[in-house]
CSV table of C-alpha atoms in Angstrom, one decimal:
chain,number,residue,atom,x,y,z
A,1,MET,CA,-4.7,86.6,4.8
A,2,THR,CA,-6.9,89.5,3.6
A,3,ASP,CA,-8.9,92.1,5.5
A,4,ALA,CA,-12.3,93.6,5.6
A,5,SER,CA,-12.8,96.4,3.2
A,6,GLU,CA,-13.4,99.8,4.4
A,7,THR,CA,-12.9,103.2,2.6
A,8,PRO,CA,-13.4,106.6,3.2
A,9,SER,CA,-16.5,108.6,1.3
A,10,GLY,CA,-16.2,109.4,-2.1
A,11,GLN,CA,-15.7,113.2,-1.6
A,12,SER,CA,-11.8,114.5,-3.1
A,13,THR,CA,-10.1,116.5,-0.4
A,14,GLY,CA,-7.2,116.9,-2.9
A,15,LYS,CA,-5.0,114.9,-0.6
A,16,THR,CA,-3.5,111.8,-1.6
A,17,SER,CA,-3.6,108.3,0.2
A,18,SER,CA,-1.4,105.0,-0.5
A,19,PHE,CA,-3.0,102.2,-2.5
A,20,GLY,CA,-0.4,99.6,-2.2
A,21,PHE,CA,3.0,100.9,-2.7
A,22,ARG,CA,1.6,104.2,-4.9
A,23,ASP,CA,0.2,107.4,-3.7
A,24,VAL,CA,-3.3,107.9,-5.3
A,25,ASP,CA,-5.8,110.7,-5.0
A,26,ALA,CA,-8.2,109.9,-2.1
A,27,LYS,CA,-11.3,109.7,-4.0
A,28,GLU,CA,-9.8,107.4,-6.7
A,29,LYS,CA,-8.8,105.1,-3.7
A,30,VAL,CA,-12.3,104.8,-2.6
A,31,ARG,CA,-12.7,103.5,-6.4
A,32,MET,CA,-9.7,101.2,-6.3
A,33,VAL,CA,-10.3,99.6,-3.1
A,34,ARG,CA,-14.4,99.2,-3.5
A,35,GLY,CA,-13.1,97.1,-7.0
A,36,VAL,CA,-10.5,95.1,-4.9
A,37,PHE,CA,-13.2,93.7,-2.2
A,38,ASP,CA,-15.9,93.3,-4.9
A,39,SER,CA,-13.7,91.0,-6.8
A,40,VAL,CA,-12.6,88.8,-3.4
A,41,ALA,CA,-15.8,88.9,-1.6
A,42,SER,CA,-16.7,85.4,-2.7
A,43,ASN,CA,-13.5,83.8,-1.9
A,44,TYR,CA,-12.7,85.9,1.5
A,45,ASP,CA,-13.0,83.3,3.9
A,46,LEU,CA,-11.4,80.8,1.9
A,47,MET,CA,-8.7,82.7,1.0
A,48,ASN,CA,-8.1,83.8,4.9
A,49,ASP,CA,-8.1,80.2,5.9
A,50,LEU,CA,-5.6,78.9,2.8
A,51,MET,CA,-3.1,82.0,3.5
A,52,SER,CA,-2.7,82.0,7.4
A,53,ALA,CA,-3.0,78.1,7.7
A,54,GLY,CA,-5.9,79.1,10.0
A,55,VAL,CA,-3.9,81.2,12.2
A,56,HIS,CA,-6.3,84.6,11.5
A,57,ARG,CA,-8.7,82.8,13.8
A,58,LEU,CA,-6.7,82.5,16.7
A,59,TRP,CA,-5.8,86.1,16.2
A,60,LYS,CA,-9.4,87.1,16.0
A,61,ASP,CA,-10.4,84.8,19.0
A,62,ALA,CA,-7.5,87.1,21.0
A,63,ALA,CA,-8.7,90.3,20.1
A,64,ALA,CA,-12.8,89.2,20.5
A,65,ALA,CA,-11.3,88.1,24.1
A,66,LYS,CA,-9.8,91.5,24.7
A,67,LEU,CA,-12.8,93.3,23.8
A,68,ASN,CA,-14.8,91.4,26.5
A,69,PRO,CA,-18.3,91.6,25.1
A,70,ARG,CA,-21.1,92.3,27.9
A,71,PRO,CA,-24.7,91.7,27.9
A,72,GLY,CA,-26.9,94.9,26.9
A,73,GLU,CA,-23.8,96.4,25.1
A,74,THR,CA,-23.8,98.1,21.6
A,75,ILE,CA,-20.8,97.0,19.8
A,76,LEU,CA,-19.8,98.8,16.2
A,77,ASP,CA,-18.0,96.3,14.3
A,78,VAL,CA,-16.8,98.7,11.6
A,79,ALA,CA,-15.2,96.8,8.2
A,80,GLY,CA,-16.9,94.0,9.4
A,81,GLY,CA,-17.0,92.3,6.2
A,82,THR,CA,-18.5,88.8,6.5
A,83,GLY,CA,-19.4,89.0,10.2
A,84,ASP,CA,-16.3,86.9,11.7
A,85,MET,CA,-15.6,89.1,14.4
A,86,SER,CA,-19.2,89.9,15.1
A,87,ARG,CA,-20.2,86.4,15.4
A,88,ARG,CA,-17.7,86.1,17.8
A,89,TYR,CA,-19.0,89.2,20.0
A,90,SER,CA,-22.6,87.9,19.6
A,91,LYS,CA,-21.7,84.4,21.2
A,92,MET,CA,-19.5,86.1,23.9
A,93,ALA,CA,-21.9,88.5,24.9
A,94,ARG,CA,-24.8,85.8,24.8
A,95,ALA,CA,-22.4,83.7,27.3
A,96,ALA,CA,-21.8,86.4,29.4
A,97,GLN,CA,-25.9,87.3,29.4
A,98,LEU,CA,-26.6,83.4,30.6
A,99,ARG,CA,-24.0,84.0,33.5
A,100,MET,CA,-24.7,87.8,34.5
A,101,GLY,CA,-28.5,88.1,33.2
A,102,GLY,CA,-29.1,91.7,31.6
A,103,GLU,CA,-30.2,92.6,28.4
A,104,ASP,CA,-29.3,91.3,24.7
A,105,ALA,CA,-26.6,92.6,23.3
A,106,SER,CA,-26.5,94.6,20.0
A,107,VAL,CA,-23.8,94.1,17.2
A,108,ILE,CA,-23.9,96.4,14.1
A,109,VAL,CA,-21.8,95.1,11.2
A,110,LEU,CA,-20.9,98.1,9.1
A,111,ASP,CA,-18.9,97.7,5.8
A,112,TYR,CA,-18.4,100.2,2.8
A,113,ASN,CA,-18.7,97.1,0.6
A,114,ALA,CA,-21.9,96.3,-0.2
A,115,GLU,CA,-20.7,92.9,-1.8
A,116,MET,CA,-19.0,91.8,1.3
A,117,ILE,CA,-22.1,92.4,3.5
A,118,MET,CA,-24.2,90.5,1.2
A,119,ALA,CA,-21.3,87.7,1.4
A,120,GLY,CA,-21.9,88.0,5.1
A,121,VAL,CA,-25.6,87.7,4.8
A,122,HIS,CA,-25.5,84.7,3.2
A,123,LYS,CA,-23.0,83.0,5.6
A,124,GLY,CA,-25.7,83.7,8.3
A,125,GLY,CA,-25.5,85.4,11.6
A,126,GLU,CA,-26.4,85.4,14.8
A,127,PRO,CA,-29.5,87.1,16.4
A,128,GLU,CA,-27.5,90.0,18.2
A,129,MET,CA,-25.9,90.7,14.4
A,130,SER,CA,-27.5,93.5,12.2
A,131,TRP,CA,-26.1,94.4,8.8
A,132,SER,CA,-25.2,97.9,7.4
A,133,VAL,CA,-23.3,99.5,4.5
A,134,GLY,CA,-21.3,102.8,5.7
A,135,ASP,CA,-18.3,104.6,6.0
A,136,ALA,CA,-15.8,104.5,8.6
A,137,MET,CA,-14.9,108.2,7.9
A,138,ALA,CA,-18.4,109.3,8.3
A,139,LEU,CA,-20.4,106.9,10.7
A,140,PRO,CA,-23.9,107.0,10.3
A,141,LEU,CA,-24.7,106.9,13.9
A,142,PRO,CA,-24.7,109.8,16.8
A,143,ASP,CA,-22.0,111.0,19.4
A,144,ALA,CA,-21.9,108.9,22.1
A,145,SER,CA,-24.0,106.1,20.9
A,146,VAL,CA,-22.1,102.9,21.0
A,147,ASP,CA,-20.4,100.9,24.1
A,148,ALA,CA,-17.6,99.6,22.2
A,149,TYR,CA,-16.0,100.1,18.6
A,150,SER,CA,-14.0,97.2,16.6
A,151,ILE,CA,-12.2,97.1,13.5
A,152,SER,CA,-10.2,94.4,12.3
A,153,PHE,CA,-8.0,94.1,8.8
A,154,GLY,CA,-9.9,97.2,7.6
A,155,ILE,CA,-8.2,100.4,9.0
A,156,ARG,CA,-5.0,100.5,6.7
A,157,ASN,CA,-7.7,100.8,3.6
A,158,VAL,CA,-9.1,104.1,4.5
A,159,ALA,CA,-7.7,107.3,2.9
A,160,ASP,CA,-7.2,109.1,6.3
A,161,VAL,CA,-6.7,106.8,9.2
A,162,SER,CA,-6.4,109.5,11.7
A,163,GLN,CA,-10.2,110.6,10.6
A,164,ALA,CA,-11.4,107.1,11.1
A,165,LEU,CA,-9.9,106.9,14.5
A,166,ARG,CA,-11.9,110.5,15.2
A,167,GLU,CA,-14.7,108.9,14.0
A,168,ALA,CA,-14.4,106.1,16.4
A,169,ARG,CA,-14.2,108.3,19.5
A,170,ARG,CA,-17.2,110.1,18.5
A,171,VAL,CA,-19.6,107.4,18.5
A,172,LEU,CA,-18.2,105.8,21.5
A,173,LYS,CA,-19.6,106.6,25.0
A,174,PRO,CA,-17.8,107.9,28.0
A,175,GLY,CA,-15.9,104.9,29.4
A,176,GLY,CA,-16.4,103.0,25.9
A,177,ARG,CA,-13.6,100.5,24.1
A,178,PHE,CA,-11.7,100.9,21.2
A,179,LEU,CA,-10.1,97.9,19.5
A,180,CYS,CA,-8.3,97.4,16.3
A,181,LEU,CA,-6.7,94.1,15.1
A,182,GLU,CA,-4.5,94.9,12.0
A,183,PHE,CA,-1.3,93.5,10.4
A,184,SER,CA,1.6,95.0,11.6
A,185,ARG,CA,5.5,95.0,12.0
A,186,PRO,CA,7.2,91.9,12.8
A,187,THR,CA,9.5,92.3,15.8
A,188,ALA,CA,12.4,90.0,15.1
A,189,GLY,CA,14.2,90.0,11.9
A,190,PRO,CA,13.9,86.5,11.1
A,191,ILE,CA,10.5,86.4,11.5
A,192,ARG,CA,10.5,89.7,9.2
A,193,LYS,CA,12.2,88.2,6.5
A,194,ALA,CA,10.5,84.8,6.3
A,195,TYR,CA,7.3,86.6,6.6
A,196,ASP,CA,8.1,89.3,3.7
A,197,ALA,CA,9.1,86.2,1.7
A,198,TRP,CA,5.6,84.3,2.0
A,199,SER,CA,3.7,87.6,1.3
A,200,PHE,CA,5.3,88.7,-1.1
A,201,HIS,CA,6.0,85.6,-3.4
A,202,ALA,CA,3.0,83.0,-2.2
A,203,ILE,CA,0.1,85.2,-1.4
A,204,PRO,CA,-0.1,86.8,-4.9
A,205,ARG,CA,0.0,83.5,-6.5
A,206,ILE,CA,-2.4,81.7,-4.2
A,207,GLY,CA,-4.9,84.6,-4.9
A,208,GLY,CA,-4.3,84.3,-8.7
A,209,TRP,CA,-5.0,80.4,-8.3
A,210,VAL,CA,-8.0,80.3,-6.1
A,211,ALA,CA,-9.6,83.7,-6.6
A,212,LYS,CA,-8.5,84.5,-10.0
A,213,ASP,CA,-7.3,87.7,-8.9
A,214,ARG,CA,-3.2,88.2,-8.4
A,215,ASP,CA,-3.4,91.9,-8.8
A,216,SER,CA,-5.8,92.3,-5.5
A,217,TYR,CA,-3.8,89.9,-3.4
A,218,GLN,CA,-0.7,92.0,-4.3
A,219,TYR,CA,-2.3,95.3,-3.0
A,220,LEU,CA,-3.2,93.6,0.2
A,221,VAL,CA,0.0,92.4,0.6
A,222,GLU,CA,1.4,96.2,-0.2
A,223,SER,CA,-1.3,98.1,1.9
A,224,ILE,CA,0.2,96.0,4.9
A,225,ARG,CA,3.9,97.4,4.4
A,226,ARG,CA,2.7,100.8,4.0
A,227,PHE,CA,0.6,100.7,7.3
A,228,PRO,CA,2.5,102.5,10.5
A,229,ASP,CA,4.2,100.2,12.8
A,230,GLN,CA,3.1,99.6,16.3
A,231,PRO,CA,4.3,102.8,18.1
A,232,THR,CA,3.7,105.0,15.4
A,233,PHE,CA,-0.2,103.5,15.1
A,234,LYS,CA,-0.6,103.8,19.3
A,235,ARG,CA,0.6,107.5,18.9
A,236,MET,CA,-2.4,107.9,16.3
A,237,ILE,CA,-4.9,106.4,18.6
A,238,GLU,CA,-3.8,108.5,21.4
A,239,ASP,CA,-4.2,111.7,19.2
A,240,ALA,CA,-7.5,111.0,18.4
A,241,GLY,CA,-8.4,111.2,21.8
A,242,PHE,CA,-7.8,107.7,23.6
A,243,SER,CA,-6.4,107.0,26.7
A,244,ARG,CA,-4.5,104.1,28.0
A,245,VAL,CA,-3.6,102.8,24.9
A,246,THR,CA,-1.9,99.5,24.8
A,247,VAL,CA,-0.1,97.0,22.1
A,248,ALA,CA,-0.3,93.6,22.0
A,249,ASN,CA,1.5,91.9,19.3
A,250,LEU,CA,0.4,88.5,17.9
A,251,SER,CA,2.6,85.9,16.2
A,252,GLY,CA,5.9,87.9,16.5
A,253,GLY,CA,4.2,91.2,15.2
A,254,VAL,CA,2.7,90.1,12.3
A,255,ALA,CA,-0.5,91.3,13.7
A,256,ALA,CA,-1.4,93.3,16.6
A,257,ILE,CA,-4.1,94.5,19.0
A,258,HIS,CA,-4.3,97.9,19.6
A,259,HIS,CA,-6.8,98.9,22.5
A,260,GLY,CA,-7.8,102.0,24.1
A,261,TRP,CA,-10.3,104.0,26.4
A,262,ALA,CA,-13.1,106.9,25.4
A,263,ILE,CA,-12.2,108.5,28.7
């Protein structure tokens, strides 16, 4: 189970940020995470399927249904990687357009890593989709310019999660929707133990066998453990200015959908 790539800009703030179980300079994390996703881009979708037995597709379907794309909307898919979520948003918006009428939706796939964007373009997209290399910490969009903001399996790779959340709030129109799909904390002890055993032992090995890169997948597993749990992340979203924030656990909390409103 890998995630889409997203890092802050290359400007050093003097702050440290987690890179797996290590704390590194925020500027260094930019280089290190970019290296991870340069390495895994060509095998990204295959590895997701192998390591989750396809369950990541169900999680993404649930997240897309929660976002509920509509005709005429501008949807920003940050850390969009190879475009899995954006393809879902495009198809759902088009289906809604056939029922309701209205204008075409616009779905922007934005990722910091050009290799991931290139892999997505090669895979193919939908008519509503456009592709862009950009930074979650400094989004290349005006204030109040998008109807919905989505980030899936990418926010834990930014050096300053709170800054990324503030940027999400900035670009959303009044009444806009925020959605984050991310690995989280299993809520039951037995599930947590089984997941830890699988992720720490199996995932790096699979990464070594299939992608020939054990270290990158070791980082991805460690980064999950360092990410805030559901209640902590919910408070961070609220602190960034979002209202009516909700949490929906998936697969017993292995992943979670956090949703909020720019009100």
